[in-house]
mmCIF file of C-alpha atoms in Angstrom:
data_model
loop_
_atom_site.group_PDB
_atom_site.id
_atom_site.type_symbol
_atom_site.label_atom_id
_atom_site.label_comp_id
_atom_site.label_asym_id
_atom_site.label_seq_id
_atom_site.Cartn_x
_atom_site.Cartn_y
_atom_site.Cartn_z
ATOM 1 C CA UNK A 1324 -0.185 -23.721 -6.003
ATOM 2 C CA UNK A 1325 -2.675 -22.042 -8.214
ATOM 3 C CA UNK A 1326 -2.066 -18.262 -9.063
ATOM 4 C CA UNK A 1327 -6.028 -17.732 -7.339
ATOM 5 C CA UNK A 1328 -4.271 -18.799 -3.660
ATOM 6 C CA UNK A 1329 -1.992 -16.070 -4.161
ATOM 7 C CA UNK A 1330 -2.889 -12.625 -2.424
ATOM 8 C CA UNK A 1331 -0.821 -9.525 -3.659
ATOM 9 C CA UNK A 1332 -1.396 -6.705 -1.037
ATOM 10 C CA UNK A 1333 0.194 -3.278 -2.174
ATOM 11 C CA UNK A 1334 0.767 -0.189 0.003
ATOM 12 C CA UNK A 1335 -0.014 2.832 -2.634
ATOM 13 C CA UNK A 1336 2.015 5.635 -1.805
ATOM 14 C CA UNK A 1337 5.731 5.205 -2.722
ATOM 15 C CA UNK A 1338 5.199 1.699 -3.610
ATOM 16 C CA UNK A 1339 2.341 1.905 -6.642
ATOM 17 C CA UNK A 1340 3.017 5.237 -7.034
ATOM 18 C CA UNK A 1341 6.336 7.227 -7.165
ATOM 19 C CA UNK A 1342 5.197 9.762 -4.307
ATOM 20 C CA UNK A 1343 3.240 10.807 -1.769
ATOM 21 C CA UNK A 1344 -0.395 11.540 -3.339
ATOM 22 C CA UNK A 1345 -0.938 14.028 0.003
ATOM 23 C CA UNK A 1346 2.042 16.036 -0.770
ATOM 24 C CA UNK A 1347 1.663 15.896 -4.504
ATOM 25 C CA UNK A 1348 -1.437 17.315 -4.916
ATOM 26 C CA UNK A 1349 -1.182 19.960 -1.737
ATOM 27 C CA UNK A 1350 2.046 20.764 -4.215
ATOM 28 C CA UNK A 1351 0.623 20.649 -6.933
ATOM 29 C CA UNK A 1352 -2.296 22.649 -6.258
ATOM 30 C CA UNK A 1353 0.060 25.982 -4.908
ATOM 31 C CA UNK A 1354 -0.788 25.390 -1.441
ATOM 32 C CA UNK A 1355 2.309 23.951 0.303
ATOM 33 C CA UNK A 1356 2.833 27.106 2.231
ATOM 34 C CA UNK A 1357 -0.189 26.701 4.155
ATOM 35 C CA UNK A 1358 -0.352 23.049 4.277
ATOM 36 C CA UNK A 1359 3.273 23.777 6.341
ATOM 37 C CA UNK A 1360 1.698 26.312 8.287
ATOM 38 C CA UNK A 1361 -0.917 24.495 9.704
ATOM 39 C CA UNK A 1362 1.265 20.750 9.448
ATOM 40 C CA UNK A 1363 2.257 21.524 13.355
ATOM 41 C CA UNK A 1364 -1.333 22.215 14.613
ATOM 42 C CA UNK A 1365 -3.586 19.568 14.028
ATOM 43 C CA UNK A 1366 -3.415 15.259 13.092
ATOM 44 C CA UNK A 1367 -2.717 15.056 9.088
ATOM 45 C CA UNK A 1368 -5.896 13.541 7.996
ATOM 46 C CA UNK A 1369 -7.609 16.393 9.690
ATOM 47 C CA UNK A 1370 -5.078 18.551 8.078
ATOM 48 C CA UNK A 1371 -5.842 16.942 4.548
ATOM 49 C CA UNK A 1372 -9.559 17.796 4.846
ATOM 50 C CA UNK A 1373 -8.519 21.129 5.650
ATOM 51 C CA UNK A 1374 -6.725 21.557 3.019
ATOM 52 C CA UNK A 1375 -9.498 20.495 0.775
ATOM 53 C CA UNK A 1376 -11.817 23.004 2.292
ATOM 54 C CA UNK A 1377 -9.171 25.569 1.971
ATOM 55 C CA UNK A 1378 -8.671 24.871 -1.837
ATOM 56 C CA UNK A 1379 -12.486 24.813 -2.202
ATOM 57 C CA UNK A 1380 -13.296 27.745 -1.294
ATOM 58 C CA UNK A 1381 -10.312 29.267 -3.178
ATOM 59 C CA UNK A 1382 -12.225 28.153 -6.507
ATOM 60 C CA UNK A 1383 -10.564 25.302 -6.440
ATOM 61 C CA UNK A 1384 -13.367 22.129 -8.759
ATOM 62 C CA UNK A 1385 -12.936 18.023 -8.003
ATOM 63 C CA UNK A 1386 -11.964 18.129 -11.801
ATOM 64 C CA UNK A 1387 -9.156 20.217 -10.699
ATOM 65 C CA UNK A 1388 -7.785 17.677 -8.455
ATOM 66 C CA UNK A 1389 -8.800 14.976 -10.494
ATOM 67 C CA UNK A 1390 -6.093 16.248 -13.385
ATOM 68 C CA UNK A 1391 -3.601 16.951 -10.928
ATOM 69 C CA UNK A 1392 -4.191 13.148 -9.804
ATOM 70 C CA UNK A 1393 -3.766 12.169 -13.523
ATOM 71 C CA UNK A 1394 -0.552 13.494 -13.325
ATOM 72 C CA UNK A 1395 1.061 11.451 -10.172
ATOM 73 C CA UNK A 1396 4.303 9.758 -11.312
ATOM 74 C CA UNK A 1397 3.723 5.913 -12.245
ATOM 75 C CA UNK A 1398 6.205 3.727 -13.643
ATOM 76 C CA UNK A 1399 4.441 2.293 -16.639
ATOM 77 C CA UNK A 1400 6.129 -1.061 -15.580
ATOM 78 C CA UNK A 1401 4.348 -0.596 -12.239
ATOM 79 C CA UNK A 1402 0.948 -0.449 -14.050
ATOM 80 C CA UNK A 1403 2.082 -3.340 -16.189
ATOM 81 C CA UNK A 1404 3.090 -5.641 -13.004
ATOM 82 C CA UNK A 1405 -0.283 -5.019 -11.965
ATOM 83 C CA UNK A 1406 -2.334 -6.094 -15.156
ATOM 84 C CA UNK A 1407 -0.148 -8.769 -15.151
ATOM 85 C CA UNK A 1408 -0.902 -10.448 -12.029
ATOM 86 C CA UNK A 1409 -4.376 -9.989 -12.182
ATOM 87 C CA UNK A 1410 -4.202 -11.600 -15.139
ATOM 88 C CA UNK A 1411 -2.355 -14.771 -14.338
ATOM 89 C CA UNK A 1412 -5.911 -15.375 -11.379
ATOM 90 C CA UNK A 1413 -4.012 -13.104 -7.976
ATOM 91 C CA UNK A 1414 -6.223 -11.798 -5.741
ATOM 92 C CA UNK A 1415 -5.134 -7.869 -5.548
ATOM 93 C CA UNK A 1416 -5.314 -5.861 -3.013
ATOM 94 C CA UNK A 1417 -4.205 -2.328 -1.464
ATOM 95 C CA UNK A 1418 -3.492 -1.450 2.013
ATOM 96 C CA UNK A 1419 -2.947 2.545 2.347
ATOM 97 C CA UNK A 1420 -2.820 5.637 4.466
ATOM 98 C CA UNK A 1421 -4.245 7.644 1.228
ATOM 99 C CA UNK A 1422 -7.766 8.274 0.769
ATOM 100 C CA UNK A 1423 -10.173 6.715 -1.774
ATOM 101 C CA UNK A 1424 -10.367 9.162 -3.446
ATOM 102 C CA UNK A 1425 -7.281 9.647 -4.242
ATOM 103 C CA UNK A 1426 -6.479 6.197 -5.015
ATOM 104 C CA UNK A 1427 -9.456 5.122 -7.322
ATOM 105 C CA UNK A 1428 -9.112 8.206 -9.360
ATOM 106 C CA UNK A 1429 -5.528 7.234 -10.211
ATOM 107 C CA UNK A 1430 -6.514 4.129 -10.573
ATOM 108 C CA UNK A 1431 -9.450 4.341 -13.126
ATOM 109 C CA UNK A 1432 -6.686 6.938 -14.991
ATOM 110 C CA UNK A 1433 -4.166 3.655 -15.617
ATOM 111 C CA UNK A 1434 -7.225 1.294 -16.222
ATOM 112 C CA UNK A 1435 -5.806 -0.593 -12.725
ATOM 113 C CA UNK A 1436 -9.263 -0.630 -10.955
ATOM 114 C CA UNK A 1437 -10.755 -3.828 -11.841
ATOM 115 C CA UNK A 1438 -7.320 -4.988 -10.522
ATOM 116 C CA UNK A 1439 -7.924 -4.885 -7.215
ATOM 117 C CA UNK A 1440 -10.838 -6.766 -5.459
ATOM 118 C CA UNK A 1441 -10.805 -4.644 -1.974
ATOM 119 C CA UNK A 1442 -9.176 -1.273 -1.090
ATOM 120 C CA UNK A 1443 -8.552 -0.815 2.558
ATOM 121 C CA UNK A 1444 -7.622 2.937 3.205
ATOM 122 C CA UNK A 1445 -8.901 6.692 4.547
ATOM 123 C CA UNK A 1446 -12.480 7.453 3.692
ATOM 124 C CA UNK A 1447 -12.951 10.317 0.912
ATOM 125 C CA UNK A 1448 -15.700 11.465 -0.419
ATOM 126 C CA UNK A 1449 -17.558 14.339 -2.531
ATOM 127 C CA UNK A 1450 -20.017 15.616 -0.566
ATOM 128 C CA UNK A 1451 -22.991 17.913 -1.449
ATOM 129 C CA UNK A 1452 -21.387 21.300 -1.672
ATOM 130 C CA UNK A 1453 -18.697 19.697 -4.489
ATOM 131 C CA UNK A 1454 -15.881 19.619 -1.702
ATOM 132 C CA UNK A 1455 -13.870 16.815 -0.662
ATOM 133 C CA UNK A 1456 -14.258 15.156 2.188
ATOM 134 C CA UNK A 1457 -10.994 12.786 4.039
ATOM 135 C CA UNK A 1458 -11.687 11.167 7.103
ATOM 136 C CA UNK A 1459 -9.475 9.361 9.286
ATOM 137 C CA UNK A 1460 -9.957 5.257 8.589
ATOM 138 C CA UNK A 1461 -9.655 4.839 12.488
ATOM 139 C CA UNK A 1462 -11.460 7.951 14.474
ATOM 140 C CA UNK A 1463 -8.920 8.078 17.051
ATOM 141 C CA UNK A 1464 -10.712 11.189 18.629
ATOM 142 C CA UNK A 1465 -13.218 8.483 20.126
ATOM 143 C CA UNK A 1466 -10.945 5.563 20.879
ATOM 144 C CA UNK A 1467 -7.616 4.269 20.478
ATOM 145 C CA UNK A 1468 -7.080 1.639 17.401
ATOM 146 C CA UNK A 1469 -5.080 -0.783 20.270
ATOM 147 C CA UNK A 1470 -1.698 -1.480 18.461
ATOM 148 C CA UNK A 1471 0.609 0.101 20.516
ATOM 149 C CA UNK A 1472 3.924 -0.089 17.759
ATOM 150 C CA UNK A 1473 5.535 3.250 17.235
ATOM 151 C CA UNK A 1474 5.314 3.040 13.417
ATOM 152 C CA UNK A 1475 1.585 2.857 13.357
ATOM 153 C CA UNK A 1476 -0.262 6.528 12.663
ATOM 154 C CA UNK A 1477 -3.318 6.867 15.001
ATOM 155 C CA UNK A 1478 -5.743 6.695 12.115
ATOM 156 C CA UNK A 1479 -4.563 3.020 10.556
ATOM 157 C CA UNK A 1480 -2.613 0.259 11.918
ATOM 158 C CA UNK A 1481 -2.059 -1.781 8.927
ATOM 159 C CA UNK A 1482 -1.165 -4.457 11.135
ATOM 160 C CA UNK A 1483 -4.607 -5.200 12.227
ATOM 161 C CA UNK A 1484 -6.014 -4.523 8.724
ATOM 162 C CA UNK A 1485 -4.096 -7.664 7.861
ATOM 163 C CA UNK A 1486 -4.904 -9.324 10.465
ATOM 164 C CA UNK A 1487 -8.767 -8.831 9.593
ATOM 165 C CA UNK A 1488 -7.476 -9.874 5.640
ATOM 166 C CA UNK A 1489 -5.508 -13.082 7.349
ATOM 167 C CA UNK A 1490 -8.988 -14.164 9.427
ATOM 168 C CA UNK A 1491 -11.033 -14.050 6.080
ATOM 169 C CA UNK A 1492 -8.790 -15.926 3.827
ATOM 170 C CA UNK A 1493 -8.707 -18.927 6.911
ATOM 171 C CA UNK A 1494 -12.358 -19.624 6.230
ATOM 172 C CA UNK A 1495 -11.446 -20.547 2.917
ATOM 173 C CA UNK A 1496 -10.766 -24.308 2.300
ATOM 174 C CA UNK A 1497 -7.452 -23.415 0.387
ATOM 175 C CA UNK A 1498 -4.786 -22.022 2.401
ATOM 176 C CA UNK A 1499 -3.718 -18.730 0.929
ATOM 177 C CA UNK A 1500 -0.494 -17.045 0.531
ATOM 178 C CA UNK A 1501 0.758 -13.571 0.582
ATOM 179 C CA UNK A 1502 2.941 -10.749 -0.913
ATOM 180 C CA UNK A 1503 3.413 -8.201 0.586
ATOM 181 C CA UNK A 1504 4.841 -4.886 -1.170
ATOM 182 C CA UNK A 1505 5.502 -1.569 0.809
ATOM 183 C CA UNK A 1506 7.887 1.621 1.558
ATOM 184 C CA UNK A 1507 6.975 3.348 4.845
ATOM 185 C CA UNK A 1508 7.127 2.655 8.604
ATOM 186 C CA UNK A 1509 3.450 2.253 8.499
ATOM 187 C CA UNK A 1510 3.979 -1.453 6.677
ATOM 188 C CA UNK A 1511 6.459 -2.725 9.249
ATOM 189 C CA UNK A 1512 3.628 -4.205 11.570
ATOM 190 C CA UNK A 1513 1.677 -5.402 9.098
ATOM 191 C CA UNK A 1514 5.152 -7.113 7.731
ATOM 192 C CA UNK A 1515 5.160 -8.509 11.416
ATOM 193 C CA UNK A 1516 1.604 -10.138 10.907
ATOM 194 C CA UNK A 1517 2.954 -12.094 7.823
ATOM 195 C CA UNK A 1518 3.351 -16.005 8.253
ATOM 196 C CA UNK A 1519 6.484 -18.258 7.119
ATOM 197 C CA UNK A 1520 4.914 -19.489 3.942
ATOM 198 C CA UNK A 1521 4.293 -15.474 3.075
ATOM 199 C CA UNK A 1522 6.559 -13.139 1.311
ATOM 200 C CA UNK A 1523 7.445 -8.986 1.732
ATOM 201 C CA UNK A 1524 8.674 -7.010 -0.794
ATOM 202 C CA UNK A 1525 9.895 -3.782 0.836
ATOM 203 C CA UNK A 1526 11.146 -1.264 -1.252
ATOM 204 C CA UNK A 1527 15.171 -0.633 -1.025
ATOM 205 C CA UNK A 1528 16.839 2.455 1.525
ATOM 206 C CA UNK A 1529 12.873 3.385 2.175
ATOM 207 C CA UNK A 1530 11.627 3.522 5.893
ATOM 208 C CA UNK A 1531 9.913 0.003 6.032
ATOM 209 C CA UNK A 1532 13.402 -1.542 4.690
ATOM 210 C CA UNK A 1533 15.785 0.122 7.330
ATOM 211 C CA UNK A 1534 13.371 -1.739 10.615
ATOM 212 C CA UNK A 1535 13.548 -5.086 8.454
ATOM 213 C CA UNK A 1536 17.400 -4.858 8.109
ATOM 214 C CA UNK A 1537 17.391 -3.611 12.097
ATOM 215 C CA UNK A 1538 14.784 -6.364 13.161
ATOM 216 C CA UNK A 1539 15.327 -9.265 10.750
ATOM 217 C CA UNK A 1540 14.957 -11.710 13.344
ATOM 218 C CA UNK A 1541 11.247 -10.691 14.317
ATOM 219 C CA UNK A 1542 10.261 -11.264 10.692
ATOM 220 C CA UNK A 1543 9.158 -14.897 9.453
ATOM 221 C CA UNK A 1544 7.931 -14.121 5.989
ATOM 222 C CA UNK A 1545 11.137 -14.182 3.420
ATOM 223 C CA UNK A 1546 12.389 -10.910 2.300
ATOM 224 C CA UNK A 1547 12.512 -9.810 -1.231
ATOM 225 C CA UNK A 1548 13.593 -5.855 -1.626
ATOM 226 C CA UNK A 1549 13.363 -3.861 -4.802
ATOM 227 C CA UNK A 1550 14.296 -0.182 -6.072
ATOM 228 C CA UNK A 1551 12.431 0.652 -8.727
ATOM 229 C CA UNK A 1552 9.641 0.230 -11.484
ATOM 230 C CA UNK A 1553 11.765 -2.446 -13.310
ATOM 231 C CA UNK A 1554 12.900 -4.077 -10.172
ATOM 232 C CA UNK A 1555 9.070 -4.215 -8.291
ATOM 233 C CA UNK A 1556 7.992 -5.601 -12.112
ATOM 234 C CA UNK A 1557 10.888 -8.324 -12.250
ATOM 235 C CA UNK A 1558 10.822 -9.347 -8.610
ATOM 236 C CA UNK A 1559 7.252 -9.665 -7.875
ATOM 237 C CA UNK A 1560 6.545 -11.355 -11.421
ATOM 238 C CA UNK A 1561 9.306 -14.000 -10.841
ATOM 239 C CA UNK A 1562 8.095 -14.523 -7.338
ATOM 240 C CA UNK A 1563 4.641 -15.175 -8.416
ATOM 241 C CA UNK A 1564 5.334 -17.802 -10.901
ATOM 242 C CA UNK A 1565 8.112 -19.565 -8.639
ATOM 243 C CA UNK A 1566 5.077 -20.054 -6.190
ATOM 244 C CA UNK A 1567 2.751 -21.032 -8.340
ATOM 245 C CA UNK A 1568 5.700 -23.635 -10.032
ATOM 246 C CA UNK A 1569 6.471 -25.097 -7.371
ATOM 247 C CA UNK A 1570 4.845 -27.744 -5.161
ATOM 248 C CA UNK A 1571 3.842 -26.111 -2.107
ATOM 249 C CA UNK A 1572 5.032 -28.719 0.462
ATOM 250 C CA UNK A 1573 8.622 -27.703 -0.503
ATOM 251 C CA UNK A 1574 8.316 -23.606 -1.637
ATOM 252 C CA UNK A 1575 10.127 -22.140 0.767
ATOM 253 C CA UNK A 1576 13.196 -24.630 0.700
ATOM 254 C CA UNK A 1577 12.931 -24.453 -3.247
ATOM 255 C CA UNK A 1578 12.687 -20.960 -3.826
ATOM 256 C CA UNK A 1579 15.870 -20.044 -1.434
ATOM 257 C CA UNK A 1580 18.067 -21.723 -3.615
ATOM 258 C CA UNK A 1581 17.049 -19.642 -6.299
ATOM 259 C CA UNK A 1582 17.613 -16.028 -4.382
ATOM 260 C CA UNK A 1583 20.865 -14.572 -3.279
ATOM 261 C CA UNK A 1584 21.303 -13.465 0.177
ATOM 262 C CA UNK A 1585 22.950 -10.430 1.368
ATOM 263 C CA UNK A 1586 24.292 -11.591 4.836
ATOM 264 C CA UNK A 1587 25.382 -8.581 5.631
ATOM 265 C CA UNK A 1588 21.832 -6.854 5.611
ATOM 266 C CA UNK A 1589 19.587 -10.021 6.207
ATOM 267 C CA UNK A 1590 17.819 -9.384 2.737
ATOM 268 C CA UNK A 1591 17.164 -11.735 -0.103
ATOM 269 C CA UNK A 1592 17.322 -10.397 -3.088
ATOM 270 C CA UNK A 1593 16.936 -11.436 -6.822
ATOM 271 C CA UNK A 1594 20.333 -12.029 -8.544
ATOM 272 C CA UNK A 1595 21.266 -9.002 -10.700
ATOM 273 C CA UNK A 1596 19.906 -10.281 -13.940
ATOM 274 C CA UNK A 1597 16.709 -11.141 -13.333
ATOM 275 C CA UNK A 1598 -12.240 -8.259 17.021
ATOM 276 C CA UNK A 1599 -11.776 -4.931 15.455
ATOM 277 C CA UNK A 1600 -15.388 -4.132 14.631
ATOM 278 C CA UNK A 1601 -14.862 -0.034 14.969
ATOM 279 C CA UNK A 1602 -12.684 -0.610 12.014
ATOM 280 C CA UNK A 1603 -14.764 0.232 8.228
ATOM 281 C CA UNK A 1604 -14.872 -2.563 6.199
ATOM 282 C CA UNK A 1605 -12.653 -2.613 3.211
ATOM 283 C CA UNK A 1606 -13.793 -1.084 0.138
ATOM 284 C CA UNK A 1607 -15.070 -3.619 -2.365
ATOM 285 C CA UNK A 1608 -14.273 -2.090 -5.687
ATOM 286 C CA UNK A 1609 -16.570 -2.341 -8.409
ATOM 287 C CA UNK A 1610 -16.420 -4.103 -11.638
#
């Protein structure tokens, strides 16, 4: 299989980068007494673009939150993964409950943009008055996004954004297959959407791993976990190139005889040394 059929889709937050980019810069900013205050009252995107009016009319610039953005924790093997696998001809992509915003700003900072062909997350925006804008990627104030699964926020069911990513890569002549890397509860239904020939890469003792380990049986993409910069770097690298090495009659049969399984968790894991029109179309990122 060519490196081209392969599609790498990446939550963001706690899987790209080492936090929450919500709670970072609220933190970061000095305003995570009132972001608490107000966490109880009202949905979180709502809350978020709050927040940003709050901050703006404390003084607060977009350059301001720009270099706080600058500052999120990455793990420089993260960025490197990344480069790395847009390199070799993947087709990148990030599915996220962050904002745009947010995302291509950090981003641009690590040189990671041209990366990624499509960004699928919350609309935010400048708008006129130099204030932030985040809106919700779903307006659930007008109508529900119809995936009833407890895991999915209001705003985004991830789930359906892959669907909508599955039903474009079927018109193509080659079939396509895809990785799958995420933390949170929000990436267990899209993990439920993935195929048998497709692969998940949840991140170790996070949310998204502890319903795999619970509902193994529901899931028929194979499981590869990780931990941590080195780990996501390592596993997804080796993963990519064991697809792409082998013929792809025989992957799956091939590449479990190269991966440990912990039994007692119903993981695999690399050996130690190694019609939803209402929905906004994904961001196409430019070059």
């Amino acid at each position: 299989m060519a490196a081209s059929d392969i599609v790498v889709i990446f939550d963001f937050d706690k899987t790209i980068i080492d936090c929450d980019s919500d709670n970072w810069v609220v933190d970061e900013l000095g305003a995570t007494e009132l972001f608490n205050q107000l966490l109880p009252t009202m949905p979180w995107n709502s809350l978020m673009d709050r927040m940003m009016k709050e901050l703006h009319s404390q003084g607060t610039t977009i350059e301001d939150i720009a270099a706080v953005l600058k500052r999120t924790p990455i793990h420089l093997q993260i960025i490197e993964a990344i480069k790395s696998a847009h390199a070799l001809g993947c087709d990148l992509k990030i599915v996220s409950d962050a904002n745009t915003f947010f995302i291509e700003t950090i981003l641009e900072h690590h040189g990671l943009q041209e990366c990624f062909s499509e960004i699928n997350t919350n609309p935010g925006f400048v708008d006129e008055q130099g204030r932030l804008r985040i809106f919700p990627h779903h307006d659930f104030t007008k109508s529900s996004h119809g995936c009833d699964h407890p895991s999915c926020p209001p705003n985004m069911c991830k789930g359906i954004v892959i669907e909508k990513i599955q039903a474009s890569l079927s018109m193509e002549d080659q079939k396509k297959t895809i990785i799958y890397l995420g933390d949170g509860l929000g990436d267990f239904c899209p993990t439920l959407k993935l195929g048998d020939g497709d692969y998940m890469m949840p991140r170790k003792d996070f949310p998204v791993w502890d319903l795999i380990c619970k509902n193994r049986s529901l899931i028929k993409a194979q499981i590869y976990e990780w931990s941590d910069g080195e780990e996501f770097e390592s596993v997804l690298l080796r993963l990519i190139n064991r697809i792409i090495s082998i013929d792809g009659n025989n992957t799956n049969a091939k590449i479990g005889q190269l991966y440990s399984v912990d039994c007692k968790l119903n993981t695999m894991a690399l050996p130690a040394t190694t019609g939803h029109e209402a929905f906004p179309k994904a961001l196409p990122v430019l070059h």
